[in-house]
Amino acid sequence: MKAHLLTALCLLTLTDTAVAIESGASSATQKQTEAWLELQASGKVASTIPQPQAPVERDQSMQRWLNNYQHPIPEFFEQKKGGTVSGGSGAN
């Protein structure tokens, strides 16, 4: 019973912490990044000059896209084969 009460108390304190985080940009750099991303997504400052793609460029980009499908998709990722993860709070 005490363990359940302690767990519930810990969970309540965690939710208070999560609610205390302010929404929106947390720094000037983040605000500037979000402003640039908004401009890019909206197209407000897009170039009025058309930038056509040459046939050679189109063929090369299509070939690069098709080459992505030459590698099989593994059923699961094996951390030992992929390397190590540094930092964070998880176990390696």
Tab-separated table of N, CA and C in Angstrom:
chain	number	residue	atom	x	y	z
A	1	MET	N	0.824	-1.188	0.000
A	1	MET	CA	0.000	0.000	0.000
A	1	MET	C	0.869	1.253	0.000
A	2	LYS	N	1.945	1.223	0.815
A	2	LYS	CA	2.834	2.375	0.884
A	2	LYS	C	3.544	2.603	-0.457
A	3	ALA	N	3.867	1.502	-1.132
A	3	ALA	CA	4.538	1.629	-2.428
A	3	ALA	C	3.619	2.294	-3.444
A	4	HIS	N	2.336	1.930	-3.431
A	4	HIS	CA	1.372	2.542	-4.355
A	4	HIS	C	1.204	4.032	-4.056
A	5	LEU	N	1.156	4.363	-2.785
A	5	LEU	CA	1.005	5.760	-2.385
A	5	LEU	C	2.233	6.574	-2.790
A	6	LEU	N	3.409	6.008	-2.586
A	6	LEU	CA	4.645	6.679	-2.956
A	6	LEU	C	4.736	6.857	-4.474
A	7	THR	N	4.344	5.841	-5.219
A	7	THR	CA	4.344	5.929	-6.681
A	7	THR	C	3.389	7.007	-7.159
A	8	ALA	N	2.197	7.054	-6.585
A	8	ALA	CA	1.215	8.069	-6.971
A	8	ALA	C	1.733	9.467	-6.656
A	9	LEU	N	2.379	9.620	-5.520
A	9	LEU	CA	2.934	10.914	-5.138
A	9	LEU	C	4.034	11.349	-6.108
A	10	CYS	N	4.887	10.417	-6.489
A	10	CYS	CA	5.955	10.727	-7.453
A	10	CYS	C	5.373	11.125	-8.803
A	11	LEU	N	4.351	10.420	-9.251
A	11	LEU	CA	3.724	10.745	-10.530
A	11	LEU	C	3.075	12.118	-10.499
A	12	LEU	N	2.476	12.472	-9.387
A	12	LEU	CA	1.866	13.793	-9.269
A	12	LEU	C	2.909	14.902	-9.353
A	13	THR	N	4.064	14.692	-8.734
A	13	THR	CA	5.102	15.718	-8.803
A	13	THR	C	5.668	15.827	-10.212
A	14	LEU	N	5.726	14.734	-10.939
A	14	LEU	CA	6.210	14.780	-12.318
A	14	LEU	C	5.255	15.551	-13.213
A	15	THR	N	3.955	15.369	-13.026
A	15	THR	CA	2.998	16.090	-13.860
A	15	THR	C	3.041	17.582	-13.567
A	16	ASP	N	3.278	17.973	-12.331
A	16	ASP	CA	3.409	19.392	-12.012
A	16	ASP	C	4.623	19.993	-12.710
A	17	THR	N	5.702	19.235	-12.781
A	17	THR	CA	6.904	19.709	-13.457
A	17	THR	C	6.646	19.881	-14.943
A	18	ALA	N	5.959	18.940	-15.556
A	18	ALA	CA	5.679	19.019	-16.988
A	18	ALA	C	4.765	20.187	-17.305
A	19	VAL	N	3.825	20.486	-16.460
A	19	VAL	CA	2.908	21.596	-16.682
A	19	VAL	C	3.633	22.928	-16.524
A	20	ALA	N	4.683	22.972	-15.725
A	20	ALA	CA	5.384	24.218	-15.451
A	20	ALA	C	6.220	24.702	-16.633
A	21	ILE	N	6.485	23.852	-17.615
A	21	ILE	CA	7.276	24.254	-18.768
A	21	ILE	C	6.455	25.199	-19.630
A	22	GLU	N	7.022	26.353	-19.931
A	22	GLU	CA	6.306	27.342	-20.725
A	22	GLU	C	6.237	26.896	-22.179
A	23	SER	N	5.127	27.208	-22.825
A	23	SER	CA	4.993	26.866	-24.232
A	23	SER	C	5.667	27.934	-25.078
A	24	GLY	N	5.984	27.577	-26.309
A	24	GLY	CA	6.598	28.534	-27.218
A	24	GLY	C	8.110	28.445	-27.202
A	25	ALA	N	8.719	29.382	-27.886
A	25	ALA	CA	10.171	29.396	-28.015
A	25	ALA	C	10.830	29.689	-26.670
A	26	SER	N	11.896	28.964	-26.372
A	26	SER	CA	12.538	29.127	-25.072
A	26	SER	C	13.786	29.999	-25.137
A	27	SER	N	14.235	30.340	-26.323
A	27	SER	CA	15.417	31.187	-26.430
A	27	SER	C	15.325	32.029	-27.691
A	28	ALA	N	16.197	33.012	-27.769
A	28	ALA	CA	16.212	33.880	-28.958
A	28	ALA	C	16.584	33.086	-30.203
A	29	THR	N	17.511	32.151	-30.056
A	29	THR	CA	17.914	31.322	-31.191
A	29	THR	C	16.754	30.472	-31.682
A	30	GLN	N	16.006	29.897	-30.755
A	30	GLN	CA	14.867	29.074	-31.146
A	30	GLN	C	13.795	29.923	-31.824
A	31	LYS	N	13.569	31.130	-31.326
A	31	LYS	CA	12.588	32.025	-31.952
A	31	LYS	C	12.991	32.357	-33.381
A	32	GLN	N	14.274	32.634	-33.583
A	32	GLN	CA	14.758	32.955	-34.919
A	32	GLN	C	14.639	31.743	-35.843
A	33	THR	N	14.955	30.568	-35.341
A	33	THR	CA	14.829	29.351	-36.139
A	33	THR	C	13.388	29.118	-36.545
A	34	GLU	N	12.464	29.282	-35.601
A	34	GLU	CA	11.050	29.082	-35.914
A	34	GLU	C	10.556	30.109	-36.923
A	35	ALA	N	11.074	31.335	-36.849
A	35	ALA	CA	10.685	32.367	-37.817
A	35	ALA	C	11.159	31.999	-39.219
A	36	TRP	N	12.401	31.511	-39.342
A	36	TRP	CA	12.914	31.091	-40.647
A	36	TRP	C	12.120	29.911	-41.191
A	37	LEU	N	11.796	28.958	-40.347
A	37	LEU	CA	11.022	27.801	-40.801
A	37	LEU	C	9.631	28.214	-41.257
A	38	GLU	N	9.035	29.173	-40.574
A	38	GLU	CA	7.712	29.673	-40.967
A	38	GLU	C	7.781	30.356	-42.331
A	39	LEU	N	8.819	31.167	-42.549
A	39	LEU	CA	8.992	31.816	-43.853
A	39	LEU	C	9.162	30.785	-44.964
A	40	GLN	N	9.930	29.755	-44.684
A	40	GLN	CA	10.170	28.719	-45.684
A	40	GLN	C	8.887	27.961	-46.003
A	41	ALA	N	8.132	27.605	-44.985
A	41	ALA	CA	6.910	26.826	-45.185
A	41	ALA	C	5.812	27.643	-45.853
A	42	SER	N	5.749	28.929	-45.556
A	42	SER	CA	4.669	29.756	-46.098
A	42	SER	C	4.909	30.155	-47.545
A	43	GLY	N	6.157	30.221	-47.974
A	43	GLY	CA	6.463	30.636	-49.334
A	43	GLY	C	6.355	32.136	-49.536
A	44	LYS	N	6.265	32.908	-48.466
A	44	LYS	CA	6.104	34.366	-48.559
A	44	LYS	C	7.308	35.046	-49.208
A	45	VAL	N	8.479	34.492	-49.043
A	45	VAL	CA	9.680	35.106	-49.589
A	45	VAL	C	10.304	34.234	-50.682
A	46	ALA	N	9.473	33.438	-51.337
A	46	ALA	CA	9.964	32.561	-52.397
A	46	ALA	C	10.401	33.383	-53.602
A	47	SER	N	11.345	32.874	-54.334
A	47	SER	CA	11.837	33.560	-55.524
A	47	SER	C	10.752	33.605	-56.597
A	48	THR	N	10.692	34.711	-57.314
A	48	THR	CA	9.736	34.836	-58.423
A	48	THR	C	10.342	34.325	-59.722
A	49	ILE	N	11.642	34.030	-59.700
A	49	ILE	CA	12.330	33.530	-60.889
A	49	ILE	C	12.255	32.006	-60.897
A	50	PRO	N	11.652	31.410	-61.945
A	50	PRO	CA	11.588	29.948	-62.010
A	50	PRO	C	12.998	29.349	-62.079
A	51	GLN	N	13.175	28.234	-61.423
A	51	GLN	CA	14.467	27.558	-61.416
A	51	GLN	C	14.276	26.149	-61.959
A	52	PRO	N	14.204	26.019	-63.282
A	52	PRO	CA	13.941	24.711	-63.871
A	52	PRO	C	15.103	23.755	-63.650
A	53	GLN	N	14.771	22.492	-63.662
A	53	GLN	CA	15.768	21.457	-63.468
A	53	GLN	C	16.166	20.911	-64.834
A	54	ALA	N	17.452	20.819	-65.073
A	54	ALA	CA	17.943	20.278	-66.333
A	54	ALA	C	17.644	18.779	-66.391
A	55	PRO	N	17.477	18.238	-67.593
A	55	PRO	CA	17.203	16.796	-67.714
A	55	PRO	C	18.261	15.928	-67.040
A	56	VAL	N	19.531	16.329	-67.135
A	56	VAL	CA	20.601	15.549	-66.500
A	56	VAL	C	20.424	15.552	-64.984
A	57	GLU	N	20.103	16.703	-64.410
A	57	GLU	CA	19.888	16.799	-62.964
A	57	GLU	C	18.693	15.960	-62.536
A	58	ARG	N	17.641	15.994	-63.329
A	58	ARG	CA	16.446	15.214	-63.015
A	58	ARG	C	16.759	13.719	-63.036
A	59	ASP	N	17.512	13.276	-64.049
A	59	ASP	CA	17.877	11.860	-64.142
A	59	ASP	C	18.756	11.432	-62.970
A	60	GLN	N	19.702	12.296	-62.593
A	60	GLN	CA	20.588	11.962	-61.475
A	60	GLN	C	19.827	11.880	-60.154
A	61	SER	N	18.912	12.803	-59.938
A	61	SER	CA	18.150	12.768	-58.687
A	61	SER	C	17.212	11.568	-58.656
A	62	MET	N	16.635	11.208	-59.804
A	62	MET	CA	15.773	10.023	-59.855
A	62	MET	C	16.582	8.757	-59.588
A	63	GLN	N	17.787	8.669	-60.155
A	63	GLN	CA	18.631	7.503	-59.924
A	63	GLN	C	19.037	7.409	-58.460
A	64	ARG	N	19.356	8.541	-57.850
A	64	ARG	CA	19.714	8.560	-56.427
A	64	ARG	C	18.540	8.077	-55.581
A	65	TRP	N	17.331	8.489	-55.940
A	65	TRP	CA	16.133	8.058	-55.217
A	65	TRP	C	15.911	6.555	-55.391
A	66	LEU	N	16.084	6.048	-56.619
A	66	LEU	CA	15.892	4.620	-56.866
A	66	LEU	C	16.946	3.777	-56.156
A	67	ASN	N	18.159	4.293	-56.015
A	67	ASN	CA	19.226	3.550	-55.339
A	67	ASN	C	18.908	3.311	-53.866
A	68	ASN	N	18.036	4.115	-53.290
A	68	ASN	CA	17.652	3.915	-51.889
A	68	ASN	C	16.981	2.571	-51.672
A	69	TYR	N	16.360	2.025	-52.685
A	69	TYR	CA	15.611	0.783	-52.544
A	69	TYR	C	16.463	-0.459	-52.780
A	70	GLN	N	17.764	-0.306	-52.962
A	70	GLN	CA	18.645	-1.451	-53.172
A	70	GLN	C	19.041	-2.128	-51.865
A	71	HIS	N	18.800	-1.477	-50.749
A	71	HIS	CA	19.186	-2.027	-49.452
A	71	HIS	C	17.953	-2.602	-48.763
A	72	PRO	N	18.041	-3.846	-48.265
A	72	PRO	CA	16.880	-4.426	-47.580
A	72	PRO	C	16.615	-3.730	-46.242
A	73	ILE	N	15.362	-3.676	-45.876
A	73	ILE	CA	14.980	-3.095	-44.591
A	73	ILE	C	15.084	-4.196	-43.534
A	74	PRO	N	15.910	-3.998	-42.492
A	74	PRO	CA	16.060	-5.042	-41.467
A	74	PRO	C	14.794	-5.171	-40.619
A	75	GLU	N	14.594	-6.369	-40.070
A	75	GLU	CA	13.429	-6.586	-39.212
A	75	GLU	C	13.532	-5.771	-37.934
A	76	PHE	N	14.746	-5.634	-37.405
A	76	PHE	CA	14.957	-4.838	-36.207
A	76	PHE	C	16.375	-4.290	-36.231
A	77	PHE	N	16.595	-3.258	-35.468
A	77	PHE	CA	17.907	-2.623	-35.411
A	77	PHE	C	18.720	-3.228	-34.284
A	78	GLU	N	19.944	-3.613	-34.594
A	78	GLU	CA	20.837	-4.160	-33.579
A	78	GLU	C	21.830	-3.076	-33.177
A	79	GLN	N	21.786	-2.652	-31.936
A	79	GLN	CA	22.636	-1.564	-31.457
A	79	GLN	C	24.115	-1.906	-31.586
A	80	LYS	N	24.471	-3.161	-31.381
A	80	LYS	CA	25.878	-3.549	-31.429
A	80	LYS	C	26.458	-3.324	-32.824
A	81	LYS	N	25.676	-3.562	-33.869
A	81	LYS	CA	26.158	-3.368	-35.236
A	81	LYS	C	26.187	-1.900	-35.618
A	82	GLY	N	25.290	-1.117	-35.050
A	82	GLY	CA	25.171	0.282	-35.429
A	82	GLY	C	26.126	1.203	-34.704
A	83	GLY	N	26.759	0.752	-33.666
A	83	GLY	CA	27.649	1.613	-32.900
A	83	GLY	C	27.091	1.872	-31.521
A	84	THR	N	27.617	2.888	-30.888
A	84	THR	CA	27.187	3.201	-29.533
A	84	THR	C	26.532	4.569	-29.486
A	85	VAL	N	25.737	4.761	-28.479
A	85	VAL	CA	25.073	6.039	-28.250
A	85	VAL	C	25.713	6.661	-27.023
A	86	SER	N	26.189	7.897	-27.166
A	86	SER	CA	26.807	8.550	-26.017
A	86	SER	C	25.863	9.599	-25.462
A	87	GLY	N	25.937	9.810	-24.169
A	87	GLY	CA	25.084	10.805	-23.524
A	87	GLY	C	23.693	10.268	-23.288
A	88	GLY	N	22.799	11.145	-22.866
A	88	GLY	CA	21.426	10.726	-22.601
A	88	GLY	C	21.307	10.060	-21.259
A	89	SER	N	20.105	9.588	-20.978
A	89	SER	CA	19.871	8.983	-19.672
A	89	SER	C	19.584	7.495	-19.765
A	90	GLY	N	19.683	6.908	-20.953
A	90	GLY	CA	19.394	5.490	-21.105
A	90	GLY	C	20.639	4.651	-20.931
A	91	ALA	N	20.424	3.365	-20.776
A	91	ALA	CA	21.543	2.442	-20.640
A	91	ALA	C	22.016	2.018	-22.019
A	92	ASN	N	23.324	1.806	-22.185
A	92	ASN	CA	23.871	1.380	-23.478
A	92	ASN	C	23.908	-0.103	-23.584
